[in-house]
Coordinates of C-alpha atoms in Angstrom, one line a residue:
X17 CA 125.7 201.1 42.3
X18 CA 125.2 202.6 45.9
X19 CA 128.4 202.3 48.2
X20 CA 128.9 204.2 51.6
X21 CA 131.3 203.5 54.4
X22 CA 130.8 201.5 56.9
X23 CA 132.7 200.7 60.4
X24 CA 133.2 197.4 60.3
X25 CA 133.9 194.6 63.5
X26 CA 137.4 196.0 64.3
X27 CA 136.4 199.7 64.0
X28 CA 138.1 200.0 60.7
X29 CA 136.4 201.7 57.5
X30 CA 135.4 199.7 54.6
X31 CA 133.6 201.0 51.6
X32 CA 130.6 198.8 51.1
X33 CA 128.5 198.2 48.3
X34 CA 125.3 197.9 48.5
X35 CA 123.9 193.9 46.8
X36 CA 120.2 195.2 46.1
X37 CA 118.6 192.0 46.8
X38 CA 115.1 191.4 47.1
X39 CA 112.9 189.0 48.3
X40 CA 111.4 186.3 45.7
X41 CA 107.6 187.1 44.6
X42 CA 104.8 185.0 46.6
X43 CA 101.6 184.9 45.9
X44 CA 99.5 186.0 49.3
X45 CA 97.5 182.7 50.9
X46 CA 96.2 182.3 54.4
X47 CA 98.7 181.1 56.6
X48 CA 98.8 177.5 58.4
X49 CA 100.3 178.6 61.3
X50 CA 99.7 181.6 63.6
X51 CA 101.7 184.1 63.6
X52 CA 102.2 186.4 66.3
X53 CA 105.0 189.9 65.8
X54 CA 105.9 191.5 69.0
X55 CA 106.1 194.9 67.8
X56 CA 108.3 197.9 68.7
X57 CA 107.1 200.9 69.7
X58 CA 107.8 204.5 68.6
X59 CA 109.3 207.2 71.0
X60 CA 108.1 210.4 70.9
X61 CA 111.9 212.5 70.9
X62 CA 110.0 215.5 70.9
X63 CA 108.3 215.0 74.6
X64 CA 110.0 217.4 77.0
X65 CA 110.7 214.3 79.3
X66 CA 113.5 212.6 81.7
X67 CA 113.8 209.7 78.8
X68 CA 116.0 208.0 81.3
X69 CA 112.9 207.8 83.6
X70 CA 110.1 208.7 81.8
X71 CA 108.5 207.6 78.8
X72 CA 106.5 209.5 75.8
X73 CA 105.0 207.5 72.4
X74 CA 104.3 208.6 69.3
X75 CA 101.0 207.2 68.8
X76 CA 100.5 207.8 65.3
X77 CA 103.9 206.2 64.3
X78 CA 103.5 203.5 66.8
X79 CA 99.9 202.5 65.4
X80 CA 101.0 202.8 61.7
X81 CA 103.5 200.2 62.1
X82 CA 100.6 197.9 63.6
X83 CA 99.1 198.5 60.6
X84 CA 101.9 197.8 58.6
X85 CA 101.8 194.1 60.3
X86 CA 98.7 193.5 59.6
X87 CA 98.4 194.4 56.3
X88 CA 101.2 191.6 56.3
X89 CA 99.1 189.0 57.8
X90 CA 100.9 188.7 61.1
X91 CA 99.2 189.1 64.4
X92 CA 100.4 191.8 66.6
X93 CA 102.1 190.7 70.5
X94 CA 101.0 193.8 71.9
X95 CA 102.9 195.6 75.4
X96 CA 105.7 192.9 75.1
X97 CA 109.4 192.8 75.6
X98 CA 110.2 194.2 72.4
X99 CA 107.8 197.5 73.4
X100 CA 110.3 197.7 75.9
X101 CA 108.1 196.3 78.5
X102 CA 109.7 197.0 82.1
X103 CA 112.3 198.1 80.7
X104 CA 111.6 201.6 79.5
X105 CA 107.8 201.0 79.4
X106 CA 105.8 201.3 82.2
X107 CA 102.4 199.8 82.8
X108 CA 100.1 203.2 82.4
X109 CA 101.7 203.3 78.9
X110 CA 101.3 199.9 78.3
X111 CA 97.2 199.9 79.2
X112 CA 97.1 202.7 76.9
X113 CA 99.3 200.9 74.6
X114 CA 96.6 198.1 74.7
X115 CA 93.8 200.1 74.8
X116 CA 95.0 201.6 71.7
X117 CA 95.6 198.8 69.5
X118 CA 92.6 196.9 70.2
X119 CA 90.8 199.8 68.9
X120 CA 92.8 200.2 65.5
X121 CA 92.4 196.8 65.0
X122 CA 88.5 196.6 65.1
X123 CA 88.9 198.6 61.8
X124 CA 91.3 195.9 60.4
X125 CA 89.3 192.7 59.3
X126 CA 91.3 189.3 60.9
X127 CA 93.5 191.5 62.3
X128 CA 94.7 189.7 65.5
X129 CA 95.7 191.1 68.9
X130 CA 97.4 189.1 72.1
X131 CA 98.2 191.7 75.2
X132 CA 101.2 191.3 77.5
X133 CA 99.3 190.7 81.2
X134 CA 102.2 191.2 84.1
X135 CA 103.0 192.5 87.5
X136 CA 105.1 195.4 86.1
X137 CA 103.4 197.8 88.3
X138 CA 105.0 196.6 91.8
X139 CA 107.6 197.6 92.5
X140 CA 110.0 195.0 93.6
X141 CA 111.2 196.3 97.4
X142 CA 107.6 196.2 98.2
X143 CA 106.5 192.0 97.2
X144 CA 106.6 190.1 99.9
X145 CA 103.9 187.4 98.9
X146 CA 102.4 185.3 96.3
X147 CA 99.4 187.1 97.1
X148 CA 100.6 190.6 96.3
X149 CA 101.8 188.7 93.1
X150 CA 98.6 187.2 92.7
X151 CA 96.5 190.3 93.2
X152 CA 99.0 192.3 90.5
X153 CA 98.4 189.6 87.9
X154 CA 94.8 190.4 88.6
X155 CA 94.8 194.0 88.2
X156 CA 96.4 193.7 84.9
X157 CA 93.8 190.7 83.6
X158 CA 91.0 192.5 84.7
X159 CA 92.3 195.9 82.7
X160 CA 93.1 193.8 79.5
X161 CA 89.6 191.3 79.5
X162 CA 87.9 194.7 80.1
X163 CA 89.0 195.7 77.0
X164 CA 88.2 192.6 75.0
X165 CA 92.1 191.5 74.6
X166 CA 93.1 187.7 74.4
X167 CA 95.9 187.7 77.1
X168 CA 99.8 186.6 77.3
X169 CA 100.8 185.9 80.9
X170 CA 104.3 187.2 81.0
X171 CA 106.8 186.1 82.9
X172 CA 107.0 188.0 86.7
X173 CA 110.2 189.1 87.9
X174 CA 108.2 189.6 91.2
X175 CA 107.2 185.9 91.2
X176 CA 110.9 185.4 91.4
X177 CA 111.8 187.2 94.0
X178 CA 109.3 185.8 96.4
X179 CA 108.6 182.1 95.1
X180 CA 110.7 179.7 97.4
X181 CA 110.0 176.1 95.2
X182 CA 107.7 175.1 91.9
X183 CA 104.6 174.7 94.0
X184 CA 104.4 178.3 94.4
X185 CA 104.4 178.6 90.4
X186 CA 101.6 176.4 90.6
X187 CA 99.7 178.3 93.0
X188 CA 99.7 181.5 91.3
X189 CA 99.5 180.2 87.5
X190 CA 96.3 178.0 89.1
X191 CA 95.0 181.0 90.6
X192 CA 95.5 182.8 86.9
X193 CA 94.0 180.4 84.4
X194 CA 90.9 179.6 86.9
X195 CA 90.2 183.0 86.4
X196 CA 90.7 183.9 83.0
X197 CA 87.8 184.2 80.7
X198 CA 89.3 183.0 77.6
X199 CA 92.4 180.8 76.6
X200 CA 95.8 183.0 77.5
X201 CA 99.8 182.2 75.7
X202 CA 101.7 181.9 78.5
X203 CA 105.3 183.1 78.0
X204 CA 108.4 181.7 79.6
X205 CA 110.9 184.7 79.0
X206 CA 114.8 183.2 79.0
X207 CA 117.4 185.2 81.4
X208 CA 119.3 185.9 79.0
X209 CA 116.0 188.3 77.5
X210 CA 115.9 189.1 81.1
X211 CA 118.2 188.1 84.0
X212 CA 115.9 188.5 86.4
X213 CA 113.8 185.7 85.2
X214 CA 116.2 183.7 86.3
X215 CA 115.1 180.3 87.6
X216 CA 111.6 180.6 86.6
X217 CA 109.4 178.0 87.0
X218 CA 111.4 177.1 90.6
X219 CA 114.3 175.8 89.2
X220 CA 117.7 176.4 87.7
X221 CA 117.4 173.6 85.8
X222 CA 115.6 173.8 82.5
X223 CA 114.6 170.2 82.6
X224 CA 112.9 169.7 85.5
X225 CA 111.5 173.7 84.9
X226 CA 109.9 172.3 81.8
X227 CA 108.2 169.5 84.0
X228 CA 106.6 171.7 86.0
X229 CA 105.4 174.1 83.4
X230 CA 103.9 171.0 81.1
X231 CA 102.2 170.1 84.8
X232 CA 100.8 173.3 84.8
X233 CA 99.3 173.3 81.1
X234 CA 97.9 170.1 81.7
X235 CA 96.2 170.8 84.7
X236 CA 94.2 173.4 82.6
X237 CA 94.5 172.5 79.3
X238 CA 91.2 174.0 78.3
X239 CA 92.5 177.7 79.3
X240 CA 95.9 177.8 77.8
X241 CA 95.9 178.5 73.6
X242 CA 100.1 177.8 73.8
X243 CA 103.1 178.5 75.2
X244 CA 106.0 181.0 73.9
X245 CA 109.5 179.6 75.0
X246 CA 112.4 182.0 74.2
X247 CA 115.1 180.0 75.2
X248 CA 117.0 179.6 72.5
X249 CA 117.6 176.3 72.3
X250 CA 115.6 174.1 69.3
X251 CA 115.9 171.1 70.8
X252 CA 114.4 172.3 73.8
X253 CA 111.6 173.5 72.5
X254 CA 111.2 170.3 69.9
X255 CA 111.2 168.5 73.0
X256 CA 108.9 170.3 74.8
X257 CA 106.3 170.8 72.4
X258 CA 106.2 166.7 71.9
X259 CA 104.7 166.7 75.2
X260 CA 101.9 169.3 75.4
X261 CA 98.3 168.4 75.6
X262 CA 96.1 168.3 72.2
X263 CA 95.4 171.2 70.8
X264 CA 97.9 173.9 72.8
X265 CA 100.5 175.2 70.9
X266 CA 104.3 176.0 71.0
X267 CA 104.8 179.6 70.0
X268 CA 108.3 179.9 68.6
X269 CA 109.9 182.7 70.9
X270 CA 113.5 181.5 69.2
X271 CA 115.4 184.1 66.9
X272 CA 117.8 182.1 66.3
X273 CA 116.2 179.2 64.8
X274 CA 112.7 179.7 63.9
X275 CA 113.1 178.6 60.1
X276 CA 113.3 175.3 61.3
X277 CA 110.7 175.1 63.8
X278 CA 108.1 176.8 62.1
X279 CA 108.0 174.8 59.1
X280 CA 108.3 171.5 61.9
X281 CA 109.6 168.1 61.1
X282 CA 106.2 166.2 60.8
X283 CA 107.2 163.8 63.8
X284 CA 104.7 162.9 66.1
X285 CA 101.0 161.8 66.7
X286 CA 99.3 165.2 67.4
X287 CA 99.4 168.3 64.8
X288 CA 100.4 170.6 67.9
X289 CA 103.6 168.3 67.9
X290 CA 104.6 168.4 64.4
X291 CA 105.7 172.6 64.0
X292 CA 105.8 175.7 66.2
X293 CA 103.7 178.5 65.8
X294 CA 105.3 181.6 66.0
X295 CA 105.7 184.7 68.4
X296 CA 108.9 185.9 67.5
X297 CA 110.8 189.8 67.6
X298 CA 112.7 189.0 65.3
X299 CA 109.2 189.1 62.9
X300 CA 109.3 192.7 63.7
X301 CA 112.5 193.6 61.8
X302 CA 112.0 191.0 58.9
X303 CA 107.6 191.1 58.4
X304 CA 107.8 191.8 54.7
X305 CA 110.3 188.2 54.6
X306 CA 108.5 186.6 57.2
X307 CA 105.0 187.3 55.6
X308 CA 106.2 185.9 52.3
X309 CA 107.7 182.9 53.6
X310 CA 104.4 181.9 55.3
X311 CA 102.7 182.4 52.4
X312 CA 104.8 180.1 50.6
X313 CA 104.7 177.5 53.3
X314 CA 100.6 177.3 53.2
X315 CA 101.0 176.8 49.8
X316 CA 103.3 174.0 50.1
X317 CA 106.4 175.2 49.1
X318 CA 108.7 174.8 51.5
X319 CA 111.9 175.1 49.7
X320 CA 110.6 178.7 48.7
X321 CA 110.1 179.0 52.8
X322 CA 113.5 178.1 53.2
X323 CA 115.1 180.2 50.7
X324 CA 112.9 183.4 52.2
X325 CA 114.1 183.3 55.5
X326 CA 117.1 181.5 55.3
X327 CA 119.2 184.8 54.5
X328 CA 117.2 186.1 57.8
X329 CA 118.9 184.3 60.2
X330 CA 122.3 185.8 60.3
X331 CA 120.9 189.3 60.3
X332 CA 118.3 187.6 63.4
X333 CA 121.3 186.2 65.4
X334 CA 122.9 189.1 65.3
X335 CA 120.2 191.7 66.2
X336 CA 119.7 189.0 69.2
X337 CA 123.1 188.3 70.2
X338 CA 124.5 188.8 73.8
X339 CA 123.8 191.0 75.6
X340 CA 120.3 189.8 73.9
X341 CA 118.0 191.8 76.1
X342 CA 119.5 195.1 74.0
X343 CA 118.4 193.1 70.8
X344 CA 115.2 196.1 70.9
X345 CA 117.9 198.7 69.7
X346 CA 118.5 196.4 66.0
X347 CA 114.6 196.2 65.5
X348 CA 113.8 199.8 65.7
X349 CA 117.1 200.9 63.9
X350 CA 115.3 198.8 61.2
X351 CA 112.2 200.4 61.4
X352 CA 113.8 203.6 60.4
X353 CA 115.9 202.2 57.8
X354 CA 113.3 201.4 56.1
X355 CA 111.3 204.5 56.6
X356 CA 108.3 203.2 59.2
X357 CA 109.4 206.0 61.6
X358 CA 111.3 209.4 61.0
X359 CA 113.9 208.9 63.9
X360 CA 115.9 205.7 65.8
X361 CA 115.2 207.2 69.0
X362 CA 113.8 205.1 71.8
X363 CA 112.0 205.1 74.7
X364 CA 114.6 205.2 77.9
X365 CA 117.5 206.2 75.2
X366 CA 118.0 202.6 74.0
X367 CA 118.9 203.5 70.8
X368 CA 122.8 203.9 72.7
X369 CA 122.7 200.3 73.5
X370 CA 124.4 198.9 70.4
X371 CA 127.6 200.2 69.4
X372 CA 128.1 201.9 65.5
X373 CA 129.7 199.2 64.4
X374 CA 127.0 196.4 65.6
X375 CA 124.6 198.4 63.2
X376 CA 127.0 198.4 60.4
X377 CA 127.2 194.9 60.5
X378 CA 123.1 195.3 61.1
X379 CA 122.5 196.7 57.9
X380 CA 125.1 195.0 55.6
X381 CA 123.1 191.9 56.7
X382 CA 119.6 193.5 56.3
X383 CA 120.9 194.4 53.0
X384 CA 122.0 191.1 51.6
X385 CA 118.6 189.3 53.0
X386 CA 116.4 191.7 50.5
X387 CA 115.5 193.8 54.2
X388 CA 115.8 197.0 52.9
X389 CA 112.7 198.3 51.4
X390 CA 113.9 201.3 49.3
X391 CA 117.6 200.7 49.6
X392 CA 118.6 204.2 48.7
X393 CA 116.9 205.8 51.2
X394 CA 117.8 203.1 53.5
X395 CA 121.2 204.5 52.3
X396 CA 121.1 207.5 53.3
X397 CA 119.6 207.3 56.5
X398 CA 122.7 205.3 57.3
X399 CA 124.8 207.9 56.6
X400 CA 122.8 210.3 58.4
X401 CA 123.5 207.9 61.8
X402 CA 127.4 207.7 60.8
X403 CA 127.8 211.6 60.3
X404 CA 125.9 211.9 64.0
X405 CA 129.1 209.3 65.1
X406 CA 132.1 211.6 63.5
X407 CA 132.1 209.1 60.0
X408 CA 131.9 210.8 56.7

């Protein structure tokens, strides 16, 4: 029986003992859906760097963990939000980032890549216009179809600042997907991932947002593979994905209630309407569960699905609770729980951005969902982090 202490909610000291759970057996089988991890990267804590304004990577670590997903079956979101993607990671890391992954996965049969494409690079005093918008989106889809990477249009915190109504979306996302080479996920990033993304699409209301974007996908249907929505809100999505064109599909971007829309509710005349895809973070922290359960599900056993990731979600909502845009800080604290990486530290010193006591709770809840790959080590790494925070 392993116990340690643990700071719980209120700050107070509780000895906890560890449950030991693991997840059920499944026998591997091709997926029916896609399934698309946005993975974390690794910080190099040895770089002799500002971390506050500069970043470093440990490629080696970073690139094993791809590996890691793929072996898993999932597809990797490469140079997204939860690689810290303007918000610790610049866009000369990112390219490399790209560059790099592309590469390792030649060597991996079926192993799939989709590249974050932004306009990270400007720096926001100096837009003005949709065209210097425009001409950074271009920049970044030129780099990433250079390198033979399927894109993901990410959301563009310069296109905020500068767009004045929902036509202007229009005009740049036209300008984007009559250019692209090869179907592109677009990504509509919640503000409360990002608040700057506020109002995207040009409007505070998510309603008549969604209207605009669906007018967007179906004006060039033929160039857009799906759309990622992390909003957090199921019936949103549900909603939204009853309406896209044939054959373009709803990537999952909700942590909080991806069970559900993943395994879909069979309503509606178009398979694209019936289930989300997924592109989730949260697939990051919980691959080995998230494998097994879409194993299960092509197999057609969805109860087994269920039961896999149903002890998932509270350890999810709680790596992605508010402020959610510091929900980066759970997923790598995970990673090195269960030994992917030697260290929790993070690129712009994220790893500060959750207090001791939110990963307490983070790995009492990774514990009891069977998370916790070698729990003694797990263990003992937690120990480690609460000796660093005065607890013994």
């Amino acid at each position: 029986m392993t116990t340690l202490p643990l700071i719980d909610l209120h700050g107070q000291l509780q000895t906890y003992v560890l449950c030991g759970r693991t997840l059920p057996t499944v026998s591997a089988h091709a997926f029916n859906r896609v399934a698309f991890s946005a993975a974390h990267v690794v910080a190099d804590p040895r770089a002799a760097i500002d971390p506050w304004l500069q970043c470093a990577i440990d490629w080696d670590a970073t690139l094993q963990y791809r590996h890691h997903l793929w072996s898993l079956g999932l597809g990797v979101a490469e140079a997204m939000d939860t690689a810290q993607r303007g918000m610790g990671l610049d866009w000369p890391t990112s390219r490399e980032l790209i560059q790099r992954s592309l590469q390792a996965a030649r060597s991996v049969p079926g192993a799939r890549v989709a590249s974050g494409c932004g306009t990270d690079h400007l720096a926001l005093a100096d837009v003005r216009t949709l065209d210097d918008v425009i001409r950074a989106y271009d920049e970044q889809m030129e780099a990433i179809e250079s390198l033979g990477g399927q894109l993901i249009i990410m959301a563009s915190r310069a296109l905020v600042k500068v767009a004045r109504s929902p036509a202007d979306y229009e005009k740049v996302y036209d300008h984007i997907l009559s250019q692209v080479r090869a179907p592109v996920i677009l990504h509509w990033l919640g503000d409360m991932f990002d608040p700057s993304l506020q109002g995207y699409w040009g409007h505070a209301d998510l309603t008549r947002a969604t209207d605009t974007a669906l007018g967007i996908i179906r004006a060039h249907a033929k160039k857009v593979d799906g759309i990622k929505i992390s909003l957090l809100d199921q019936q949103r999505e549900i909603d939204m994905r009853r309406q896209l064109p044939p054959g373009v599909r709803m990537y999952t971007g909700d942590d909080f209630n991806y069970a559900e829309l993943i395994a879909g509710d069979g309503q509606g005349t178009q398979d694209n309407h019936r289930h989300s895809d997924a592109l989730l973070g949260i697939f990051d922290a919980i691959a080995p569960a998230a494998s097994a359960a879409l194993s299960a599900l092509a197999q057609g056993q969805t109860a087994l699905f269920h039961e896999i990731l149903a002890p998932t979600v509270p350890l999810s909502r709680h790596i992605f609770q508010a402020p959610t845009r510091f929900y980066k800080t759970g997923v790598v604290f995970m990673a090195w729980l269960n030994g992917h990486q030697a260290h929790p530290v993070m690129v712009g010193g994220q790893q500060s951005a959750r207090s001791l006591a939110h990963l307490c709770e983070l790995f009492r809840l990774a514990d009891q969902a069977g998370l916790l790959s070698e729990p003694e080590r797990s263990a003992a790494r937690m120990r480690q982090w609460l000796a660093v925070h005065g607890v013994s």
